[in-house]
mmCIF file of C-alpha atoms in Angstrom:
data_model
loop_
_atom_site.group_PDB
_atom_site.id
_atom_site.type_symbol
_atom_site.label_atom_id
_atom_site.label_comp_id
_atom_site.label_asym_id
_atom_site.label_seq_id
_atom_site.Cartn_x
_atom_site.Cartn_y
_atom_site.Cartn_z
ATOM 1 C CA MET A 1 52.581 61.763 82.548
ATOM 2 C CA ARG A 2 50.595 58.673 83.482
ATOM 3 C CA ARG A 3 47.953 58.219 86.158
ATOM 4 C CA ILE A 4 47.020 54.876 87.687
ATOM 5 C CA VAL A 5 44.176 54.282 90.122
ATOM 6 C CA HIS A 6 44.889 51.205 92.231
ATOM 7 C CA ILE A 7 42.007 49.501 94.049
ATOM 8 C CA SER A 8 41.991 46.175 95.847
ATOM 9 C CA ASP A 9 40.024 43.777 98.033
ATOM 10 C CA LEU A 10 36.476 44.685 97.014
ATOM 11 C CA HIS A 11 35.100 41.498 98.629
ATOM 12 C CA TYR A 12 31.671 41.432 96.994
ATOM 13 C CA GLY A 13 29.503 39.562 99.432
ATOM 14 C CA ARG A 14 30.809 41.817 102.224
ATOM 15 C CA VAL A 15 30.749 45.300 100.668
ATOM 16 C CA ASP A 16 29.356 48.562 101.972
ATOM 17 C CA PRO A 17 26.899 49.435 99.164
ATOM 18 C CA ALA A 18 26.806 53.089 100.225
ATOM 19 C CA LEU A 19 30.389 53.460 99.002
ATOM 20 C CA GLU A 20 29.902 52.146 95.461
ATOM 21 C CA GLN A 21 28.528 55.275 93.809
ATOM 22 C CA PRO A 22 30.899 57.739 95.541
ATOM 23 C CA LEU A 23 33.842 55.509 94.660
ATOM 24 C CA ALA A 24 32.834 55.251 91.023
ATOM 25 C CA GLU A 25 32.305 59.005 90.759
ATOM 26 C CA THR A 26 35.679 59.710 92.365
ATOM 27 C CA ILE A 27 37.552 57.331 90.071
ATOM 28 C CA HIS A 28 35.839 58.723 86.976
ATOM 29 C CA GLY A 29 36.756 62.222 88.136
ATOM 30 C CA LEU A 30 40.435 61.224 88.381
ATOM 31 C CA ALA A 31 40.374 60.053 84.724
ATOM 32 C CA PRO A 32 43.102 57.412 85.120
ATOM 33 C CA ASP A 33 45.139 56.099 82.201
ATOM 34 C CA LEU A 34 44.801 52.660 83.793
ATOM 35 C CA LEU A 35 42.679 51.162 86.573
ATOM 36 C CA VAL A 36 44.485 48.371 88.460
ATOM 37 C CA VAL A 37 42.577 45.891 90.634
ATOM 38 C CA SER A 38 44.862 43.694 92.738
ATOM 39 C CA GLY A 39 42.561 40.843 93.677
ATOM 40 C CA ASP A 40 39.872 39.665 96.100
ATOM 41 C CA LEU A 41 36.959 40.874 94.048
ATOM 42 C CA THR A 42 34.678 38.484 95.968
ATOM 43 C CA GLN A 43 34.287 37.137 99.477
ATOM 44 C CA ARG A 44 33.572 33.484 98.652
ATOM 45 C CA ALA A 45 33.962 33.239 94.847
ATOM 46 C CA ARG A 46 30.254 32.584 94.355
ATOM 47 C CA LYS A 47 28.511 33.232 91.067
ATOM 48 C CA GLY A 48 26.346 36.081 92.355
ATOM 49 C CA GLN A 49 29.347 37.765 93.953
ATOM 50 C CA PHE A 50 31.301 37.619 90.695
ATOM 51 C CA GLU A 51 28.311 38.984 88.803
ATOM 52 C CA ALA A 52 28.080 41.941 91.193
ATOM 53 C CA ALA A 53 31.825 42.588 90.998
ATOM 54 C CA ALA A 54 31.773 42.401 87.200
ATOM 55 C CA ALA A 55 28.856 44.845 87.008
ATOM 56 C CA PHE A 56 30.719 47.325 89.200
ATOM 57 C CA LEU A 57 33.950 47.031 87.205
ATOM 58 C CA ASP A 58 31.976 47.552 84.011
ATOM 59 C CA TYR A 59 30.846 50.911 85.432
ATOM 60 C CA LEU A 60 34.441 52.045 86.071
ATOM 61 C CA PRO A 61 36.869 53.614 83.568
ATOM 62 C CA LYS A 62 38.806 51.557 81.031
ATOM 63 C CA PRO A 63 41.394 50.228 80.407
ATOM 64 C CA GLN A 64 41.607 47.929 83.401
ATOM 65 C CA LEU A 65 44.160 45.384 84.586
ATOM 66 C CA VAL A 66 42.762 42.863 87.071
ATOM 67 C CA VAL A 67 44.382 39.912 88.864
ATOM 68 C CA PRO A 68 42.709 37.361 91.162
ATOM 69 C CA GLY A 69 43.121 37.108 94.925
ATOM 70 C CA ASN A 70 42.864 34.176 97.298
ATOM 71 C CA HIS A 71 39.175 34.923 97.972
ATOM 72 C CA ASP A 72 38.454 34.542 94.240
ATOM 73 C CA THR A 73 38.744 30.745 94.397
ATOM 74 C CA PRO A 74 35.979 28.768 96.164
ATOM 75 C CA LEU A 75 36.594 27.887 99.804
ATOM 76 C CA ASP A 76 33.343 26.037 100.480
ATOM 77 C CA ASN A 77 33.402 23.834 97.350
ATOM 78 C CA LEU A 78 36.593 21.787 97.395
ATOM 79 C CA TRP A 79 35.831 20.001 94.114
ATOM 80 C CA VAL A 80 35.568 23.286 92.211
ATOM 81 C CA ARG A 81 38.550 24.721 94.090
ATOM 82 C CA PHE A 82 40.891 21.961 92.950
ATOM 83 C CA ALA A 83 39.361 21.024 89.587
ATOM 84 C CA SER A 84 38.619 24.524 88.254
ATOM 85 C CA PRO A 85 39.775 27.126 90.800
ATOM 86 C CA PHE A 86 39.537 30.080 88.399
ATOM 87 C CA GLY A 87 36.584 28.976 86.268
ATOM 88 C CA ARG A 88 34.144 31.494 87.740
ATOM 89 C CA TYR A 89 36.738 34.267 87.726
ATOM 90 C CA ARG A 90 37.545 33.615 84.051
ATOM 91 C CA ARG A 91 33.881 33.505 83.115
ATOM 92 C CA HIS A 92 32.813 36.695 84.886
ATOM 93 C CA ILE A 93 35.927 38.882 85.248
ATOM 94 C CA CYS A 94 38.716 38.092 82.786
ATOM 95 C CA ASN A 95 39.918 34.966 81.012
ATOM 96 C CA ASP A 96 43.524 36.137 81.325
ATOM 97 C CA LEU A 97 44.848 35.600 84.855
ATOM 98 C CA GLU A 98 48.058 37.508 84.123
ATOM 99 C CA PRO A 99 47.150 40.441 81.867
ATOM 100 C CA VAL A 100 49.642 42.976 80.517
ATOM 101 C CA HIS A 101 49.122 46.669 79.734
ATOM 102 C CA ARG A 102 51.594 48.513 77.527
ATOM 103 C CA ASP A 103 51.552 52.065 76.282
ATOM 104 C CA GLY A 104 54.103 54.682 75.345
ATOM 105 C CA GLU A 105 55.193 55.376 78.926
ATOM 106 C CA MET A 106 54.638 52.258 81.041
ATOM 107 C CA VAL A 107 54.464 48.479 81.124
ATOM 108 C CA VAL A 108 52.176 46.953 83.767
ATOM 109 C CA VAL A 109 52.247 43.171 84.260
ATOM 110 C CA GLY A 110 49.772 41.169 86.314
ATOM 111 C CA VAL A 111 50.836 38.057 88.233
ATOM 112 C CA ASN A 112 48.576 35.358 89.636
ATOM 113 C CA THR A 113 49.878 34.531 93.134
ATOM 114 C CA VAL A 114 46.889 32.461 94.285
ATOM 115 C CA ASN A 115 47.704 28.989 95.604
ATOM 116 C CA ARG A 116 44.776 26.596 95.296
ATOM 117 C CA TYR A 117 46.366 24.323 97.927
ATOM 118 C CA SER A 118 46.523 27.041 100.593
ATOM 119 C CA TRP A 119 43.713 29.406 101.563
ATOM 120 C CA GLN A 120 45.705 32.445 102.645
ATOM 121 C CA ARG A 121 49.331 31.998 101.658
ATOM 122 C CA GLY A 122 50.214 32.837 98.067
ATOM 123 C CA ARG A 123 52.952 31.394 95.897
ATOM 124 C CA ILE A 124 54.860 32.106 92.721
ATOM 125 C CA GLY A 125 56.784 29.375 90.932
ATOM 126 C CA LYS A 126 59.846 29.513 88.714
ATOM 127 C CA THR A 127 57.912 29.333 85.435
ATOM 128 C CA ARG A 128 55.624 32.195 86.412
ATOM 129 C CA LEU A 129 58.586 34.200 87.668
ATOM 130 C CA ARG A 130 60.467 33.767 84.389
ATOM 131 C CA ARG A 131 57.395 34.882 82.461
ATOM 132 C CA LEU A 132 57.042 37.975 84.660
ATOM 133 C CA SER A 133 60.710 38.871 84.180
ATOM 134 C CA ALA A 134 60.521 38.450 80.408
ATOM 135 C CA ARG A 135 57.480 40.689 80.146
ATOM 136 C CA LEU A 136 59.136 43.488 82.109
ATOM 137 C CA ALA A 137 62.603 43.241 80.569
ATOM 138 C CA ASP A 138 63.685 45.208 77.491
ATOM 139 C CA SER A 139 61.138 47.964 78.093
ATOM 140 C CA GLY A 140 63.571 50.843 77.619
ATOM 141 C CA ASP A 141 62.940 53.796 79.916
ATOM 142 C CA LYS A 142 59.258 53.000 80.467
ATOM 143 C CA LEU A 143 57.914 52.723 84.001
ATOM 144 C CA ARG A 144 57.760 48.998 84.836
ATOM 145 C CA ILE A 145 55.113 47.849 87.300
ATOM 146 C CA ALA A 146 54.226 44.398 88.641
ATOM 147 C CA VAL A 147 50.754 43.756 90.094
ATOM 148 C CA LEU A 148 50.281 40.929 92.618
ATOM 149 C CA HIS A 149 47.588 40.242 95.169
ATOM 150 C CA HIS A 150 49.964 38.937 97.852
ATOM 151 C CA PRO A 151 52.641 41.284 99.216
ATOM 152 C CA LEU A 152 56.292 40.395 98.769
ATOM 153 C CA GLU A 153 57.263 41.777 102.165
ATOM 154 C CA HIS A 154 55.528 42.009 105.546
ATOM 155 C CA GLY A 155 56.026 44.327 108.466
ATOM 156 C CA PRO A 156 56.301 43.059 112.059
ATOM 157 C CA GLU A 157 52.618 43.852 112.663
ATOM 158 C CA THR A 158 51.488 41.311 110.017
ATOM 159 C CA GLU A 159 50.516 37.888 111.325
ATOM 160 C CA LYS A 160 49.873 36.277 107.941
ATOM 161 C CA ARG A 161 52.582 34.119 106.428
ATOM 162 C CA LEU A 162 54.613 35.646 103.615
ATOM 163 C CA MET A 163 53.948 34.123 100.210
ATOM 164 C CA ARG A 164 56.235 31.370 98.967
ATOM 165 C CA GLY A 165 58.901 32.621 96.575
ATOM 166 C CA ALA A 166 58.696 36.229 97.793
ATOM 167 C CA ARG A 167 62.434 36.731 98.193
ATOM 168 C CA GLU A 168 63.224 35.186 94.809
ATOM 169 C CA THR A 169 60.555 37.346 93.188
ATOM 170 C CA LEU A 170 62.001 40.531 94.667
ATOM 171 C CA GLU A 171 65.479 39.639 93.452
ATOM 172 C CA GLU A 172 64.211 38.825 89.964
ATOM 173 C CA LEU A 173 62.138 42.007 89.749
ATOM 174 C CA SER A 174 65.161 44.060 90.716
ATOM 175 C CA ALA A 175 67.341 42.250 88.180
ATOM 176 C CA CYS A 176 64.912 42.787 85.284
ATOM 177 C CA GLY A 177 64.559 46.515 85.955
ATOM 178 C CA ALA A 178 61.137 46.682 87.605
ATOM 179 C CA ASP A 179 60.288 49.946 89.354
ATOM 180 C CA VAL A 180 57.058 49.499 91.336
ATOM 181 C CA VAL A 181 55.055 46.623 92.839
ATOM 182 C CA LEU A 182 51.323 47.029 93.556
ATOM 183 C CA SER A 183 49.667 44.634 96.022
ATOM 184 C CA GLY A 184 46.624 44.153 98.243
ATOM 185 C CA HIS A 185 45.603 41.371 100.660
ATOM 186 C CA LEU A 186 46.429 43.060 103.994
ATOM 187 C CA HIS A 187 43.689 45.746 103.905
ATOM 188 C CA THR A 188 46.176 48.494 104.761
ATOM 189 C CA ALA A 189 47.596 51.266 102.583
ATOM 190 C CA SER A 190 51.267 52.242 102.403
ATOM 191 C CA ALA A 191 54.036 53.310 100.035
ATOM 192 C CA GLU A 192 57.681 52.625 100.848
ATOM 193 C CA PRO A 193 60.711 51.072 99.144
ATOM 194 C CA PHE A 194 61.145 47.393 99.953
ATOM 195 C CA ARG A 195 63.567 46.922 102.827
ATOM 196 C CA ALA A 196 65.281 44.037 101.057
ATOM 197 C CA VAL A 197 65.358 45.684 97.621
ATOM 198 C CA PRO A 198 65.229 49.502 97.943
ATOM 199 C CA ASP A 199 65.273 50.086 94.181
ATOM 200 C CA LEU A 200 61.676 48.781 94.109
ATOM 201 C CA LEU A 201 58.793 50.887 95.447
ATOM 202 C CA PHE A 202 56.169 48.860 97.305
ATOM 203 C CA VAL A 203 52.665 50.368 97.053
ATOM 204 C CA GLN A 204 50.059 48.603 99.156
ATOM 205 C CA ALA A 205 46.313 49.227 98.734
ATOM 206 C CA GLY A 206 43.745 48.843 101.486
ATOM 207 C CA THR A 207 40.263 47.455 101.002
ATOM 208 C CA VAL A 208 38.194 49.767 98.833
ATOM 209 C CA LEU A 209 34.629 48.554 99.540
ATOM 210 C CA SER A 210 34.668 45.769 102.113
ATOM 211 C CA THR A 211 33.287 45.964 105.619
ATOM 212 C CA ARG A 212 36.241 43.779 106.666
ATOM 213 C CA LEU A 213 38.363 46.683 107.919
ATOM 214 C CA ARG A 214 41.593 46.213 109.855
ATOM 215 C CA HIS A 215 43.620 48.276 112.306
ATOM 216 C CA ASP A 216 40.867 50.927 112.341
ATOM 217 C CA GLU A 217 41.839 51.923 108.789
ATOM 218 C CA PRO A 218 38.934 53.150 106.627
ATOM 219 C CA ASN A 219 38.204 52.002 103.103
ATOM 220 C CA THR A 220 40.956 53.330 100.839
ATOM 221 C CA PHE A 221 42.444 53.279 97.365
ATOM 222 C CA ASN A 222 45.589 54.734 95.805
ATOM 223 C CA GLN A 223 46.261 57.181 92.996
ATOM 224 C CA LEU A 224 49.700 57.061 91.357
ATOM 225 C CA ASP A 225 50.969 59.883 89.144
ATOM 226 C CA HIS A 226 54.228 59.316 87.270
ATOM 227 C CA ASP A 227 56.187 61.905 85.320
ATOM 228 C CA GLY A 228 59.824 61.354 84.361
ATOM 229 C CA ASP A 229 61.719 60.258 87.480
ATOM 230 C CA MET A 230 58.948 61.461 89.806
ATOM 231 C CA LEU A 231 56.126 59.433 91.290
ATOM 232 C CA SER A 232 53.456 60.611 93.713
ATOM 233 C CA VAL A 233 51.204 58.224 95.632
ATOM 234 C CA THR A 234 47.968 59.655 97.018
ATOM 235 C CA THR A 235 45.754 57.619 99.330
ATOM 236 C CA TRP A 236 42.027 58.348 99.189
ATOM 237 C CA ALA A 237 39.828 57.310 102.120
ATOM 238 C CA ALA A 238 36.083 57.005 102.688
ATOM 239 C CA GLN A 239 34.871 60.052 104.605
ATOM 240 C CA GLN A 240 31.360 61.355 105.271
ATOM 241 C CA GLY A 241 29.730 59.403 102.479
ATOM 242 C CA GLY A 242 32.427 60.079 99.887
ATOM 243 C CA PHE A 243 36.151 59.704 99.238
ATOM 244 C CA ALA A 244 38.811 62.325 99.928
ATOM 245 C CA PRO A 245 42.618 62.401 99.692
ATOM 246 C CA VAL A 246 44.139 61.847 103.146
ATOM 247 C CA ALA A 247 47.842 61.202 102.520
ATOM 248 C CA ARG A 248 50.415 61.769 99.800
ATOM 249 C CA SER A 249 54.042 60.806 99.374
ATOM 250 C CA ASP A 250 56.310 62.045 96.587
ATOM 251 C CA TRP A 251 59.231 60.015 95.314
ATOM 252 C CA ARG A 252 62.207 60.583 93.023
ATOM 253 C CA GLN A 253 63.876 57.626 91.345
ATOM 254 C CA GLY A 254 67.665 57.664 91.308
ATOM 255 C CA ALA A 255 70.393 55.212 90.378
ATOM 256 C CA ASP A 256 70.306 53.786 93.914
ATOM 257 C CA GLY A 257 66.527 53.510 94.241
ATOM 258 C CA TRP A 258 63.543 55.590 95.352
ATOM 259 C CA HIS A 259 63.899 58.592 97.658
ATOM 260 C CA ARG A 260 61.077 60.415 99.400
ATOM 261 C CA ILE A 261 60.903 64.117 98.632
ATOM 262 C CA ALA A 262 60.432 66.143 101.771
ATOM 263 C CA LYS A 263 57.517 68.572 101.759
ATOM 264 C CA ALA A 264 58.396 72.247 101.877
ATOM 265 C CA ALA A 265 57.711 73.917 105.201
ATOM 266 C CA GLU A 266 54.460 75.833 105.266
#
């Protein structure tokens, strides 16, 4: 069995400091095998914001797999944004923009979807897509997970533009045997198979610390527990000064994709 805690969109520079200690205590209590952070560690990619984000991550369990988000490249310094968009991220968070975690039961691959030429809209090119596919392929019966900041599919309620290359990425992930995609960016939590590619489970994390809440959704993070062909996704939300589980979905993986397991009647 493997447990992943998936957090996203910390947005240091716009965090609720009262949530930091309860969040850290909750994550430590869950004792994850891997902590995944799917981008937007900062609000404006400033040095002090990266230092605060790095200090908080250092307090959380290891190992960790972290990818950048669009807020992690400077918006208010165009020279830095185009000349060295990830310099501060590399210096304070991780030099590797596309880290990989492998153990006896899972392969988790990070992908950098940030587009320095567009503030919100992400992108993934052919070279990056081939590298992602190669890292996930030939992994036997291990759980294969891709981690991206930008979602590969949007619902009708989402006004933001879908990232460039999303459809091609979904098709390639399906072809190389990927199982799950973890994303952030939209500040909402959900877990459902992709409509276009139902053999892939799409797990979306909300914002874990930011005051930039959307759709009246509280600060949240996800806990994933995988065992054999079963995967449960539990969403934890900020409540009364702490975090508590508020929703859970259980999934079984079959030859034709992921199927939700109905809860027994009480």
